[in-house]
Coordinates of C-alpha atoms and ligand atoms in Angstrom, one line a residue:
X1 CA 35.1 43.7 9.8
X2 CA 35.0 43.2 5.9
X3 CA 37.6 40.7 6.0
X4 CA 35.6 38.5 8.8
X5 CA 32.3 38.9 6.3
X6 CA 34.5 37.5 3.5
X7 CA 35.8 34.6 5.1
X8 CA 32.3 33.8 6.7
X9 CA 31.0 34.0 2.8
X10 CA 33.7 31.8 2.0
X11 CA 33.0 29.3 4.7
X12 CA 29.2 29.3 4.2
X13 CA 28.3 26.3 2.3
X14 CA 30.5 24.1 4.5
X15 CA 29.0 26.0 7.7
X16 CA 25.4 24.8 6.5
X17 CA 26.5 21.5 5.9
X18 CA 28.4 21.3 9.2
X19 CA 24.6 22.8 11.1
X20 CA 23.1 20.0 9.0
X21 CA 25.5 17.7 10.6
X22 CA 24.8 18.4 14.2
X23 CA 21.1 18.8 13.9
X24 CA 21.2 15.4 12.8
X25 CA 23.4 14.2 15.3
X26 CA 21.2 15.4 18.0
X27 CA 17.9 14.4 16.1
X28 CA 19.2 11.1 16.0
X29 CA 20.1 10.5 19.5
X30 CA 16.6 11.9 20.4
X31 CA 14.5 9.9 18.1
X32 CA 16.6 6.7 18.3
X33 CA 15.8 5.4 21.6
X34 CA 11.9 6.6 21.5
X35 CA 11.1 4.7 18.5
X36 CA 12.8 1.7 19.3
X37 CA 10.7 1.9 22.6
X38 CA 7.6 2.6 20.4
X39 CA 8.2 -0.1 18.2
X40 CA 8.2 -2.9 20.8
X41 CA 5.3 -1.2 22.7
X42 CA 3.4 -1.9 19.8
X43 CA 4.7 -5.2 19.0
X44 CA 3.9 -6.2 23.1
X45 CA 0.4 -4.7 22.2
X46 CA -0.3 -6.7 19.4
X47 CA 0.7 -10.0 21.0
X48 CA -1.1 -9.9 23.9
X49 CA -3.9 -7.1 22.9
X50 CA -3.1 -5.3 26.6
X51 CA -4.7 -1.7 26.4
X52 CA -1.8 -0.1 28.6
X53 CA 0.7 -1.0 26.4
X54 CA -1.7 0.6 23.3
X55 CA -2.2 3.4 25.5
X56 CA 1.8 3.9 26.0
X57 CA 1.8 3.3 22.5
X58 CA -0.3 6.7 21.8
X59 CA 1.4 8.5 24.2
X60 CA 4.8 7.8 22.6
X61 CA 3.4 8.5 18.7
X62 CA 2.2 11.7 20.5
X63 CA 5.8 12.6 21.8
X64 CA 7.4 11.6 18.6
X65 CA 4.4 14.0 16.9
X66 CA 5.3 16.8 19.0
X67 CA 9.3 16.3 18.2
X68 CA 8.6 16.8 14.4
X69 CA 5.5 19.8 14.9
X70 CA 8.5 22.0 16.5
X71 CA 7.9 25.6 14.6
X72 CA 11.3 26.4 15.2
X73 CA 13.6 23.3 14.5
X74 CA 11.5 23.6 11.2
X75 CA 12.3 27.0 10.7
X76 CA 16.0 26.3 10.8
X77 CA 15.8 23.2 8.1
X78 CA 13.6 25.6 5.8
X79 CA 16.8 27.6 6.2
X80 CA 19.4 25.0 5.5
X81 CA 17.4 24.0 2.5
X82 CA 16.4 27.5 0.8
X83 CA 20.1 28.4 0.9
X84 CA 20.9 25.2 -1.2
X85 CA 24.0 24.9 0.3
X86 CA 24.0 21.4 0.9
X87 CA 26.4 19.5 -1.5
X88 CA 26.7 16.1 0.1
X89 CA 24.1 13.8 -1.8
X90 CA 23.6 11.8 1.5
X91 CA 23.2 14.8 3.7
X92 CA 21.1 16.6 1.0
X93 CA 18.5 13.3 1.6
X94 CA 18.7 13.1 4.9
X95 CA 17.6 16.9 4.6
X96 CA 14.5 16.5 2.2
X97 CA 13.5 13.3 4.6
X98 CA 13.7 15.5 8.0
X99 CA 12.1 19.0 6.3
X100 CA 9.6 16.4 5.1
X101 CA 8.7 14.7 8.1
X102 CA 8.3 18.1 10.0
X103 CA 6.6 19.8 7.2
X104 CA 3.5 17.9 7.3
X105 CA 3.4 18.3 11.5
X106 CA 3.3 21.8 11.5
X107 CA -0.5 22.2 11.8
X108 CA -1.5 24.7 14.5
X109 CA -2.5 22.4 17.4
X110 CA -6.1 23.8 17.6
X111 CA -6.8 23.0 13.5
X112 CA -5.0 19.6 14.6
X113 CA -7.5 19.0 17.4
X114 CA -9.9 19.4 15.1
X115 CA -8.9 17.5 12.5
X116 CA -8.2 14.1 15.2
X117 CA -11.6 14.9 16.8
X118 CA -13.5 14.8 13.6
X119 CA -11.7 11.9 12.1
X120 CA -12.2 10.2 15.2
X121 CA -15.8 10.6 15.0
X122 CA -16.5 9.6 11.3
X123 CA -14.2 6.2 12.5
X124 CA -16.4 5.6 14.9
X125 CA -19.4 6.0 13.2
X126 CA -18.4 3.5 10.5
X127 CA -17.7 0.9 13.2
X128 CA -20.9 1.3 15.0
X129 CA -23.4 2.2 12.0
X130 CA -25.1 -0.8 10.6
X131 CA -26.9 -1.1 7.7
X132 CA -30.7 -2.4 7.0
X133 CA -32.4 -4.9 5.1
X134 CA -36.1 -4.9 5.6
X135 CA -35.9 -3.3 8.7
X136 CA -33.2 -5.8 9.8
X137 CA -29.9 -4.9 11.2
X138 CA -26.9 -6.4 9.2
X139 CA -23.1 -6.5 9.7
X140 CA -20.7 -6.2 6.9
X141 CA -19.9 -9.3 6.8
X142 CA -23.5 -10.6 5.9
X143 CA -23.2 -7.8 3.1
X144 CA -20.7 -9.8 1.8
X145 CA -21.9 -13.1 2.0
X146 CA -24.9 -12.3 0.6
X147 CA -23.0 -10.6 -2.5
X148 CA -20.8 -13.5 -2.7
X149 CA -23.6 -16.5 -2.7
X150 CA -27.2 -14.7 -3.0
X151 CA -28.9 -15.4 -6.9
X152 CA -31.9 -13.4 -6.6
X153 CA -31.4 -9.8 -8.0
X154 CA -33.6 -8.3 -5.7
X155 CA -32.3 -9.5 -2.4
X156 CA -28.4 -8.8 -3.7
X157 CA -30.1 -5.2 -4.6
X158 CA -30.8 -4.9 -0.6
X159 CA -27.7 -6.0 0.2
X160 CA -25.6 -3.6 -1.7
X161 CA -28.2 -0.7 -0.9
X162 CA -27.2 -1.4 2.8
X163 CA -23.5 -0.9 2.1
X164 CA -24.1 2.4 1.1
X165 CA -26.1 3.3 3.9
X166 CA -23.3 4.7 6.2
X167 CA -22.4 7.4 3.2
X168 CA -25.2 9.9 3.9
X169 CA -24.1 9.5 7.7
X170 CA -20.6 10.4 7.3
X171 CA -21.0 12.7 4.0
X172 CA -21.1 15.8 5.5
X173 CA -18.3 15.2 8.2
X174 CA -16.2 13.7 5.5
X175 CA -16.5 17.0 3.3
X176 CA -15.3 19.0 6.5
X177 CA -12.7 17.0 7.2
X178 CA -11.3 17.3 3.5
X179 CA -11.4 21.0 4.5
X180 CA -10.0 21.1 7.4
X181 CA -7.2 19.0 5.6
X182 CA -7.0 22.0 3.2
X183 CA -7.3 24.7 5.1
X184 CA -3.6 22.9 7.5
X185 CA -2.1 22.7 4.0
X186 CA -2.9 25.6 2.4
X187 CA -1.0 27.8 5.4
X188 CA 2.0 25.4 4.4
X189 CA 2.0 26.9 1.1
X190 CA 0.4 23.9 -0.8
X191 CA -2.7 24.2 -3.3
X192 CA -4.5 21.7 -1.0
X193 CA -4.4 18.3 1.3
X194 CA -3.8 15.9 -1.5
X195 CA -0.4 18.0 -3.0
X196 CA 0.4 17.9 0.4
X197 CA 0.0 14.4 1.0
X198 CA 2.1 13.5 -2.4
X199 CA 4.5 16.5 -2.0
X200 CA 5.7 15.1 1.3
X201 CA 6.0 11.3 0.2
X202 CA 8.5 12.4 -2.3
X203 CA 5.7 11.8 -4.8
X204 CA 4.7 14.7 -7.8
X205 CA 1.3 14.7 -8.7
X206 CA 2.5 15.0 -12.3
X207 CA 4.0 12.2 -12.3
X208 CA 1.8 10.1 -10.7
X209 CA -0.9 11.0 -12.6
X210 CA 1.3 10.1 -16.1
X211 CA 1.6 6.1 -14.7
X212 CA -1.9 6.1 -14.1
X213 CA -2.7 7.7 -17.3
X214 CA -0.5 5.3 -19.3
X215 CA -2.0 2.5 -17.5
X216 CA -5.4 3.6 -18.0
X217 CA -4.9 3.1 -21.9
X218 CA -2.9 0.3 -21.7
X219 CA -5.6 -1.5 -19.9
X220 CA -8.2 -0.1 -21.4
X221 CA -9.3 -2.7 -24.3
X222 CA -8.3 -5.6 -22.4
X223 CA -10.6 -4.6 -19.2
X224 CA -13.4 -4.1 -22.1
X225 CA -13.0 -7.4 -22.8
X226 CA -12.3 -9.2 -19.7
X227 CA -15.5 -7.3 -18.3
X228 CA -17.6 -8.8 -21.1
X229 CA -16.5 -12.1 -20.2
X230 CA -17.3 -11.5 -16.5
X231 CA -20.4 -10.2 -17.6
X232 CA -21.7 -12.9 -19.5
X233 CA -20.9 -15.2 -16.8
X234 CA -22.5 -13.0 -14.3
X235 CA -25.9 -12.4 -16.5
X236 CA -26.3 -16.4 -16.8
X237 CA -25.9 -17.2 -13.2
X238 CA -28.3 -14.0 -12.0
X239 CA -30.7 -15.1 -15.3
X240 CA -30.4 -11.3 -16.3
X241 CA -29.9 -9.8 -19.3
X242 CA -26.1 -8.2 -20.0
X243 CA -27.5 -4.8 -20.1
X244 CA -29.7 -5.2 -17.1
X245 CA -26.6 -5.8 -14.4
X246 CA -26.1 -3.4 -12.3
X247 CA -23.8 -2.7 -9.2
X248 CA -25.1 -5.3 -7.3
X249 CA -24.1 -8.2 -9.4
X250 CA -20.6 -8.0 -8.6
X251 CA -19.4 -9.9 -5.8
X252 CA -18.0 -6.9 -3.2
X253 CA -20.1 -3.2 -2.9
X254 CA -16.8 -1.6 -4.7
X255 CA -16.0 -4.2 -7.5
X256 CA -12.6 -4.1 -6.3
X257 CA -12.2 -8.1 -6.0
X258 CA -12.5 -10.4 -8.5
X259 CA -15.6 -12.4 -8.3
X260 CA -15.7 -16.0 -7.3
X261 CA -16.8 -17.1 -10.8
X262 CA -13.1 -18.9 -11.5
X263 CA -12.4 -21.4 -9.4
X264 CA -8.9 -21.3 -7.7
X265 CA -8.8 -23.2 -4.7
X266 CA -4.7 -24.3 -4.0
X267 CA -5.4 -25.1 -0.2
X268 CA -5.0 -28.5 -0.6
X269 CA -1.6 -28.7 -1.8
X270 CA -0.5 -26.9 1.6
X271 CA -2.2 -28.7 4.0
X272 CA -0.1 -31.2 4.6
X273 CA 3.0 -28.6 4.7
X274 CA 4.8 -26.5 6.7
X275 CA 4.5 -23.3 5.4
X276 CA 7.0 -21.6 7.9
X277 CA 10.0 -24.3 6.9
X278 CA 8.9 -23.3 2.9
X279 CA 9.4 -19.9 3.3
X280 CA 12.7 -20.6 5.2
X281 CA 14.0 -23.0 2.8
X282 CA 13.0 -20.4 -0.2
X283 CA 14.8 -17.5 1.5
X284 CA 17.7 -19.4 2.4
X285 CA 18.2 -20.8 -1.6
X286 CA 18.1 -17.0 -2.5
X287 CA 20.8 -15.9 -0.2
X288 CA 18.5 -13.8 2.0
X289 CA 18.4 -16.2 5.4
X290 CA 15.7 -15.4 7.7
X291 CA 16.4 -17.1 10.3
X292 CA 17.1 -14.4 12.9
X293 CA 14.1 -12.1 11.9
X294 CA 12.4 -15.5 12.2
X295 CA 13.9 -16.0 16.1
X296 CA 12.3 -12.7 17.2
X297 CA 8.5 -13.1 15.0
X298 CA 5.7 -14.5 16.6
X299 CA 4.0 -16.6 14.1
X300 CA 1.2 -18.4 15.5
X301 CA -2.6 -17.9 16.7
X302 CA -3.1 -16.8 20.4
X303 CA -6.1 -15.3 22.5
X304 CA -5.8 -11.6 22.7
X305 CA -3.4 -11.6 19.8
X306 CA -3.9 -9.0 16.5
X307 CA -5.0 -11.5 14.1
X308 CA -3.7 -10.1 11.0
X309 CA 0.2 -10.0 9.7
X310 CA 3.1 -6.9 9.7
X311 CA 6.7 -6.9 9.7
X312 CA 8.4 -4.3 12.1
X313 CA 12.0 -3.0 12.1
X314 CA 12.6 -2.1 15.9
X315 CA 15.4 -0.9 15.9
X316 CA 17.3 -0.2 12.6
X317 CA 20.2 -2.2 13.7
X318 CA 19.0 -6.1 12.7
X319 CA 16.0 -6.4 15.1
X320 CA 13.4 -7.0 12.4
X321 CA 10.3 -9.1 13.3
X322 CA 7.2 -10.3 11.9
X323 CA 3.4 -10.7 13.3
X324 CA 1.6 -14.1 11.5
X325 CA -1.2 -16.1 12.3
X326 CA 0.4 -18.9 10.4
X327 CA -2.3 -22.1 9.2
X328 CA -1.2 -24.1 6.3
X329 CA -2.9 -23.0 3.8
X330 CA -2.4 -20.5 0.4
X331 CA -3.4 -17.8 2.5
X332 CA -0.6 -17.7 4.9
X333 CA 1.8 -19.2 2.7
X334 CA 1.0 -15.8 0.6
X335 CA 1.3 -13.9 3.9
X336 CA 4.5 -15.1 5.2
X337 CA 6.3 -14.9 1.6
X338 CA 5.0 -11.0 2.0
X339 CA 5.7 -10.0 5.5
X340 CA 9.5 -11.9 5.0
X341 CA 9.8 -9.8 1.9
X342 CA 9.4 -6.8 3.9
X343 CA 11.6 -8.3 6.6
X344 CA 14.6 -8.6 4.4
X345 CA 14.0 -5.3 3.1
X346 CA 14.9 -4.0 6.4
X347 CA 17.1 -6.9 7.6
X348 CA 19.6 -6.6 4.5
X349 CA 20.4 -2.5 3.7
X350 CA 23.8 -1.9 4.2
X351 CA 24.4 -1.1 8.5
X352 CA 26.8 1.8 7.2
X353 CA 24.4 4.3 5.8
X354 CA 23.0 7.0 8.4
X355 CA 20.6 6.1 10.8
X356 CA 18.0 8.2 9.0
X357 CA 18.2 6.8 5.6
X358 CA 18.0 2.8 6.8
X359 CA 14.9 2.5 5.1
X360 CA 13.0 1.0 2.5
X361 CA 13.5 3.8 -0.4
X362 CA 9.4 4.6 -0.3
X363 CA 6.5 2.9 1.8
X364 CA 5.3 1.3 -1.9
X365 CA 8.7 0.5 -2.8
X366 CA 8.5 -2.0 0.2
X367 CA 5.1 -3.1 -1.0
X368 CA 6.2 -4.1 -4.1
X369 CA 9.2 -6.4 -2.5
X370 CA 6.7 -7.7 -0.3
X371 CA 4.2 -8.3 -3.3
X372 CA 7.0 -10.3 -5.3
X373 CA 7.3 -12.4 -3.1
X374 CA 4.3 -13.3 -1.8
X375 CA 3.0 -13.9 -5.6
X376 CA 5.2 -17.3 -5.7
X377 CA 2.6 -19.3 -3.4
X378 CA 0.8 -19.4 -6.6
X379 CA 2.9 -19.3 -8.8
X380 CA 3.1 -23.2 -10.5
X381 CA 6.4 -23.0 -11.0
X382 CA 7.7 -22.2 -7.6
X383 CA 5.1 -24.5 -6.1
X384 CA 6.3 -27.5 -8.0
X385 CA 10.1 -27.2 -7.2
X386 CA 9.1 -26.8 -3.4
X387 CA 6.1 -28.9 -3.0
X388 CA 7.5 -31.7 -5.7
X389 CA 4.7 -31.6 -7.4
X390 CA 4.2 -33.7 -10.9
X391 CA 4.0 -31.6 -14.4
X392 CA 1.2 -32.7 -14.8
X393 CA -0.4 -30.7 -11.4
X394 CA 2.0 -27.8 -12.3
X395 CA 0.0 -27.5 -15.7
X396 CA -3.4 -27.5 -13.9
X397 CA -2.6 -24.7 -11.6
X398 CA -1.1 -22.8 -14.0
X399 CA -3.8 -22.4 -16.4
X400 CA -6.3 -22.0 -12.8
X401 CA -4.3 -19.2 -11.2
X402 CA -3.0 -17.3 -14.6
X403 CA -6.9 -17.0 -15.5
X404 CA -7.3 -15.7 -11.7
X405 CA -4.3 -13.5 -11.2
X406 CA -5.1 -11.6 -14.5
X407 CA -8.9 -10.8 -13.3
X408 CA -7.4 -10.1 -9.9
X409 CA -4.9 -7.5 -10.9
X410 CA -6.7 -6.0 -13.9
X411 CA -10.0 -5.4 -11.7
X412 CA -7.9 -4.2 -8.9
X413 CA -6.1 -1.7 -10.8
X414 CA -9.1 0.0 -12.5
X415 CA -11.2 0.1 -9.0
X416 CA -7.9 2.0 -7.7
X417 CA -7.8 4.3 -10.5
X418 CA -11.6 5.5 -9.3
X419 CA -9.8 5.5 -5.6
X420 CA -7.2 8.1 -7.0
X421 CA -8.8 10.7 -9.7
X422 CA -12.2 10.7 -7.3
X423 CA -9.9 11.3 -4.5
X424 CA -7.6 14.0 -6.0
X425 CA -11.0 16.2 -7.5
X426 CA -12.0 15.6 -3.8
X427 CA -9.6 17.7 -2.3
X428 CA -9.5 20.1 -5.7
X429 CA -13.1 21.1 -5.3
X430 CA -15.2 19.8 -1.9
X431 CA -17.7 22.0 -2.9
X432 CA -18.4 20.4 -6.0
X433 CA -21.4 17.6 -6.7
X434 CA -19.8 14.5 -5.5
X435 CA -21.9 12.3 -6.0
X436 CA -22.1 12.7 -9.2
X437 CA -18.6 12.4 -9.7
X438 CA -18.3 9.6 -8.2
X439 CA -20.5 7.3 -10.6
X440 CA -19.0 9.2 -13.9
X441 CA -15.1 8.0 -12.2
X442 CA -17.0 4.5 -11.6
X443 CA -18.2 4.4 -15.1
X444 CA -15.1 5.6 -17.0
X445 CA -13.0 3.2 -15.1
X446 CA -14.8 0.2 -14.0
X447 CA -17.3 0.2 -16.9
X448 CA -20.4 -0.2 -13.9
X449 CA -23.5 1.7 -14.8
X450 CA -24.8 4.2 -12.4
X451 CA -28.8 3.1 -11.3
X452 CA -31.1 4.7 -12.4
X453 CA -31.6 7.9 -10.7
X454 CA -29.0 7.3 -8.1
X455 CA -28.2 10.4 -6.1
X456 CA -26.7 9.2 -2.9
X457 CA -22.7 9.8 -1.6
X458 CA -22.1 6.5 -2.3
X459 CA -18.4 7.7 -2.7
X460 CA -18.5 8.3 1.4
X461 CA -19.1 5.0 2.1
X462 CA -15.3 4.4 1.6
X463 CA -13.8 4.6 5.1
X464 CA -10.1 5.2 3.1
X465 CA -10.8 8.6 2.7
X466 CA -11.1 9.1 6.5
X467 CA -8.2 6.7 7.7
X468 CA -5.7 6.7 4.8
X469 CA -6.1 9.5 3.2
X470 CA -4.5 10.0 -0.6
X471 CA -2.6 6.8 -0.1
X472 CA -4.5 4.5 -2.5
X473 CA -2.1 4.8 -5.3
X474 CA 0.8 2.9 -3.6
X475 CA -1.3 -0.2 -3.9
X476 CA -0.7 0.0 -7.6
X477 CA 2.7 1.1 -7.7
X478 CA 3.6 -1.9 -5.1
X479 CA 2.3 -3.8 -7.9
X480 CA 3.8 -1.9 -11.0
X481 CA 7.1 -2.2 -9.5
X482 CA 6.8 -6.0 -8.5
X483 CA 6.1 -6.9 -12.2
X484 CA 9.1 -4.6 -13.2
X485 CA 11.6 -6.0 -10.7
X486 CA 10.4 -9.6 -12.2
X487 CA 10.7 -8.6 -16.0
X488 CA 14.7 -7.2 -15.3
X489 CA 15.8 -10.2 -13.4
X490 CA 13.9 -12.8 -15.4
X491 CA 15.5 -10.9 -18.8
X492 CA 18.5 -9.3 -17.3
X493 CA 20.0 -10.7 -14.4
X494 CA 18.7 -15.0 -15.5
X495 CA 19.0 -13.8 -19.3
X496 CA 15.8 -15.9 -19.9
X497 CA 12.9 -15.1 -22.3
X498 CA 10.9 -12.5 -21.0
X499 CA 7.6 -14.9 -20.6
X500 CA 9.9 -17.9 -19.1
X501 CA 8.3 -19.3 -16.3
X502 CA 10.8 -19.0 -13.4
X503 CA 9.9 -20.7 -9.6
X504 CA 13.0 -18.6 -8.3
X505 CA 13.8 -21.4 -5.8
X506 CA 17.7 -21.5 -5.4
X507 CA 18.3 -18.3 -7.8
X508 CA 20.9 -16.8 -6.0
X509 CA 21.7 -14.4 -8.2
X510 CA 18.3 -13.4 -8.1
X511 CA 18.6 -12.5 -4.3
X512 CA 22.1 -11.0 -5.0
X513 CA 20.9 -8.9 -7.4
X514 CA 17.7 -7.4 -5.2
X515 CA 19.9 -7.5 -1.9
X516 CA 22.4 -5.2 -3.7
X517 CA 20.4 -3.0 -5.8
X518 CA 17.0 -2.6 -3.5
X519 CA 17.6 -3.5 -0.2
X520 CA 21.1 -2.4 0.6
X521 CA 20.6 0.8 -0.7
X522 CA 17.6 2.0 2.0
X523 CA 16.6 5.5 0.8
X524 CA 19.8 7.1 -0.1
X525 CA 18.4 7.4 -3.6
X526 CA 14.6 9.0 -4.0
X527 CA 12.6 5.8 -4.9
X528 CA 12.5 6.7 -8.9
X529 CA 16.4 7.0 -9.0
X530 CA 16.8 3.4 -6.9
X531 CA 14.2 2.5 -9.9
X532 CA 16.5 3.8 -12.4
X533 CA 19.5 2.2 -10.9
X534 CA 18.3 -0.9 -10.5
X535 CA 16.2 -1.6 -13.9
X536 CA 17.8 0.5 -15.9
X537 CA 14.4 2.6 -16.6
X538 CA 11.8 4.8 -14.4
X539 CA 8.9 3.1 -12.8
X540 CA 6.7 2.0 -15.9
X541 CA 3.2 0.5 -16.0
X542 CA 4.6 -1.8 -18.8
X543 CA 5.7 -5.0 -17.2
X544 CA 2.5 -5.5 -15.2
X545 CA 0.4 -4.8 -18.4
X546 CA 2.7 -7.6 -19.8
X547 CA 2.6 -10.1 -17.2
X548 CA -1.0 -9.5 -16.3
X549 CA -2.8 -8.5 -19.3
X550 CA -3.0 -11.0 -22.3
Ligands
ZN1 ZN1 2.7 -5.4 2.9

């Protein structure tokens, strides 16, 4: 008897390993084949817009739902993992992705039900509520015309004052949603919804909340000043004073675009393109063909058909396709460059790593791949190597689209910032006065003045906080990580001056060096490490503040 207890101490850590081993085995061959199916369900129901196939599309999400809410397959991981007796740095990954992925399922199924029935409800009364101006129904998107061309104060006062009507609709069903969040992740062991949220994303609060610190004072002076600017512009054409501008005056109800003041209008030097053979071309000079992911997209405008871009990996074994509506214009041209830099993401990690690590390392980590390369259809450089352009056009987009990319980064950034810290105190302290929160995390980071004797939750008027909850952030690291990626190849890999322009067309090295350091790896390193690896340093706020802020 003692002897058998000794050996089976002996054996443990390789026993745990070797339950790890089969649990994934068996996982595998059950998820496999019902995500694959789920994948082109959804990509059937987004080419033709055919309800059955969305409805066999929920049906399957709720299968794969139910697969990762199973109390006692969790139990068993919990297990694996407490006793930390996983060694193998790739099973020890595909661990912490599995425990993650059931961790935030296990919600009792009646607090679930709740939670999907009141979500439900606030969705759908943001799509049907409609604002008022003088007793007149509008639709968003007069709210936004009228803040993008209206000059009189008082009627772009009206507007923005019917933006914000949905908030006191959806206030109190958003405050008991956050709790109902809460109260699922505090029987998980977390503080609340939003440590939950990171915590399973492989993301620390701490950690997040340093970048965004660091970027907050790095951007701090140069937002002052670029704000002034905008300001000054903004007074003239309203024929207000500086100090009398109020929400209203900028050109969206958040302030989260840059407004149309700077002209950048590149349309023209597409039109007469074809912005599907550009990308092609580009890809193919970098050494990341698209050909085949190209052979399987569907790239151009039908009835019934989702009228927006994605890229989807169907099957984790080279089926990679993208959704585009392509025109020839900058717009598409920017979307196509995106969706095929997630599409090589996905297309090019190495086939030999297990099934459940043949990923992008993190959902921004794709973003920012995606990002970098859907910068270049403004980028002067890269549009006069592929569209031949003269110098002398190169020079006048440059000193266009530098002017705009800098206002359109900077303002983003800051409006995310209130996205983040309002959202985190959200789930902190429901209780607390929001609405006042709300305008001192819009003053400290946007520098917009609260009106006078505002006391409405403006804040709820937001409809992230209902449908992507505590997800805000990877916007910005998307971002943080393109400029990053672009400072190590530009300095390290092209051993060019850090502020060289580079059009990347034909830089294979560039491609080699992003297929082998990004792309093949998938997630067998936790996004920071692939970071690490691949720059040389952690994720760092300080290449975007040098690219975008001068
Ligand atoms: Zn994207």
């Amino acid at each position: 008897m003692l002897t058998i207890t000794a050996v089976l101490c002996g054996c443990e850590p390789k026993t745990k390993e070797r339950q790890l081993e089969n649990f994934i085995a068996a996982h595998v061959e059950q998820i496999k084949p019902l995500m694959k199916e789920a994948n082109l369900v959804y990509w059937n129901a987004a080419n033709t817009g055919n309800s059955e196939d969305y409805d066999k599309f929920s049906k399957l999400e709720l299968k794969i739902r139910q697969i990762y809410s199973n109390p006692k397959e969790f139990t068993l991981l919990k297990d694996i993992k407490d006793s930390g007796q996983v060694k193998d740095a790739k099973l020890t990954r595909q661990l912490d992705k599995l425990y993650n992925a059931y961790l935030e399922n296990q919600i009792e199924p009646e607090l679930l039900k709740k939670i999907v029935d009141l979500s439900t409800e606030i969705e759908k009364n943001f799509s049907t509520f409609r604002g008022t101006i003088g007793g007149r129904k509008v639709t968003t998107n007069e709210i936004k015309e009228i803040l993008k061309t209206e000059n009189d104060s008082a009627k772009r006062k009206e507007a923005w004052l019917a933006s914000k009507q949905v908030g006191p609709v959806v206030a109190t069903d958003i405050i008991e949603l956050v709790k109902l969040r809460n109260e699922a992740a505090q029987k998980v062991g977390f503080e609340n919804y939003h440590t939950l949220s990171l915590t399973v994303a492989e993301q620390e609060v701490k950690e997040i909340d340093r970048i965004f610190n660091e970027l907050y004072e790095l951007t701090n002076e140069p937002f002052a000043k670029l704000k002034d600017d905008l300001d000054s512009v903004l007074a003239a054409k309203y024929s207000v004073e500086v100090r009398e501008l109020a929400p209203w005056h900028y050109h969206d109800p958040f302030f989260q675009e840059s407004p149309l003041v700077y002209d950048l209008d590149l349309d023209t030097y597409y039109e007469d393109k074809d912005v599907k053979e550009l990308s092609v071309r580009f890809y193919a000079g970098i050494g990341l063909p698209v050909e085949s992911i190209l052979a399987n997209s569907d790239l151009y405008e039908r009835e019934g058909k989702n009228p927006h871009a994605f890229c989807t990996d169907i099957d984790k074994e080279g089926d990679v396709r993208i959704l585009c509506n392509l025109k020839n214009n900058e717009y598409w041209m920017e979307t196509i460059l995106h969706e095929l830099g997630h599409a090589v993401y996905d297309k090019y990690h190495d086939p030999e790593i297990p099934y459940l690590l043949r990923e992008p390392a993190h959902i921004f980590t794709t973003e920012a791949i995606a990002m970098f390369f859907g910068r270049l259809s403004r980028n002067a450089a890269w549009m006069q190597e592929m569209l031949k352009l003269s110098d002398e056009q190169r020079l006048e987009i440059k000193k266009v689209s530098d002017k705009y990319a800098q206002l359109k980064q900077l303002i983003f950034v800051r409006w995310a910032m209130v996205m983040y810290d309002f959202e985190k105190q959200l789930y902190a302290n429901p209780e607390q006065d929001l609405n006042s929160l709300w305008w001192e995390m819009v003053e400290k980071y946007q520098f917009v003045k609260k009106p006078k004797g505002r006391m409405e939750p403006d804040w709820a008027s937001k409809i992230h906080f209902t449908i992507a909850p505590c997800y805000y952030h990877n916007y910005v690291l998307g971002e943080l990580l393109a400029s990053q990626l672009h400072h190590h190849i530009v300095v390290n890999i092209l051993n060019l001056e850090p502020d060289k322009e580079v059009s990347y067309v034909d830089e294979s090295k560039a491609g080699e060096f992003l297929c082998k350091k990004v792309l093949e790896p998938g997630a067998v390193y936790p996004w920071n490490d692939m970071i690490e690896r691949a720059t040389g340093e952690p994720l760092t706020p300080k290449y975007f503040v040098a690219e975008f802020v001068r």
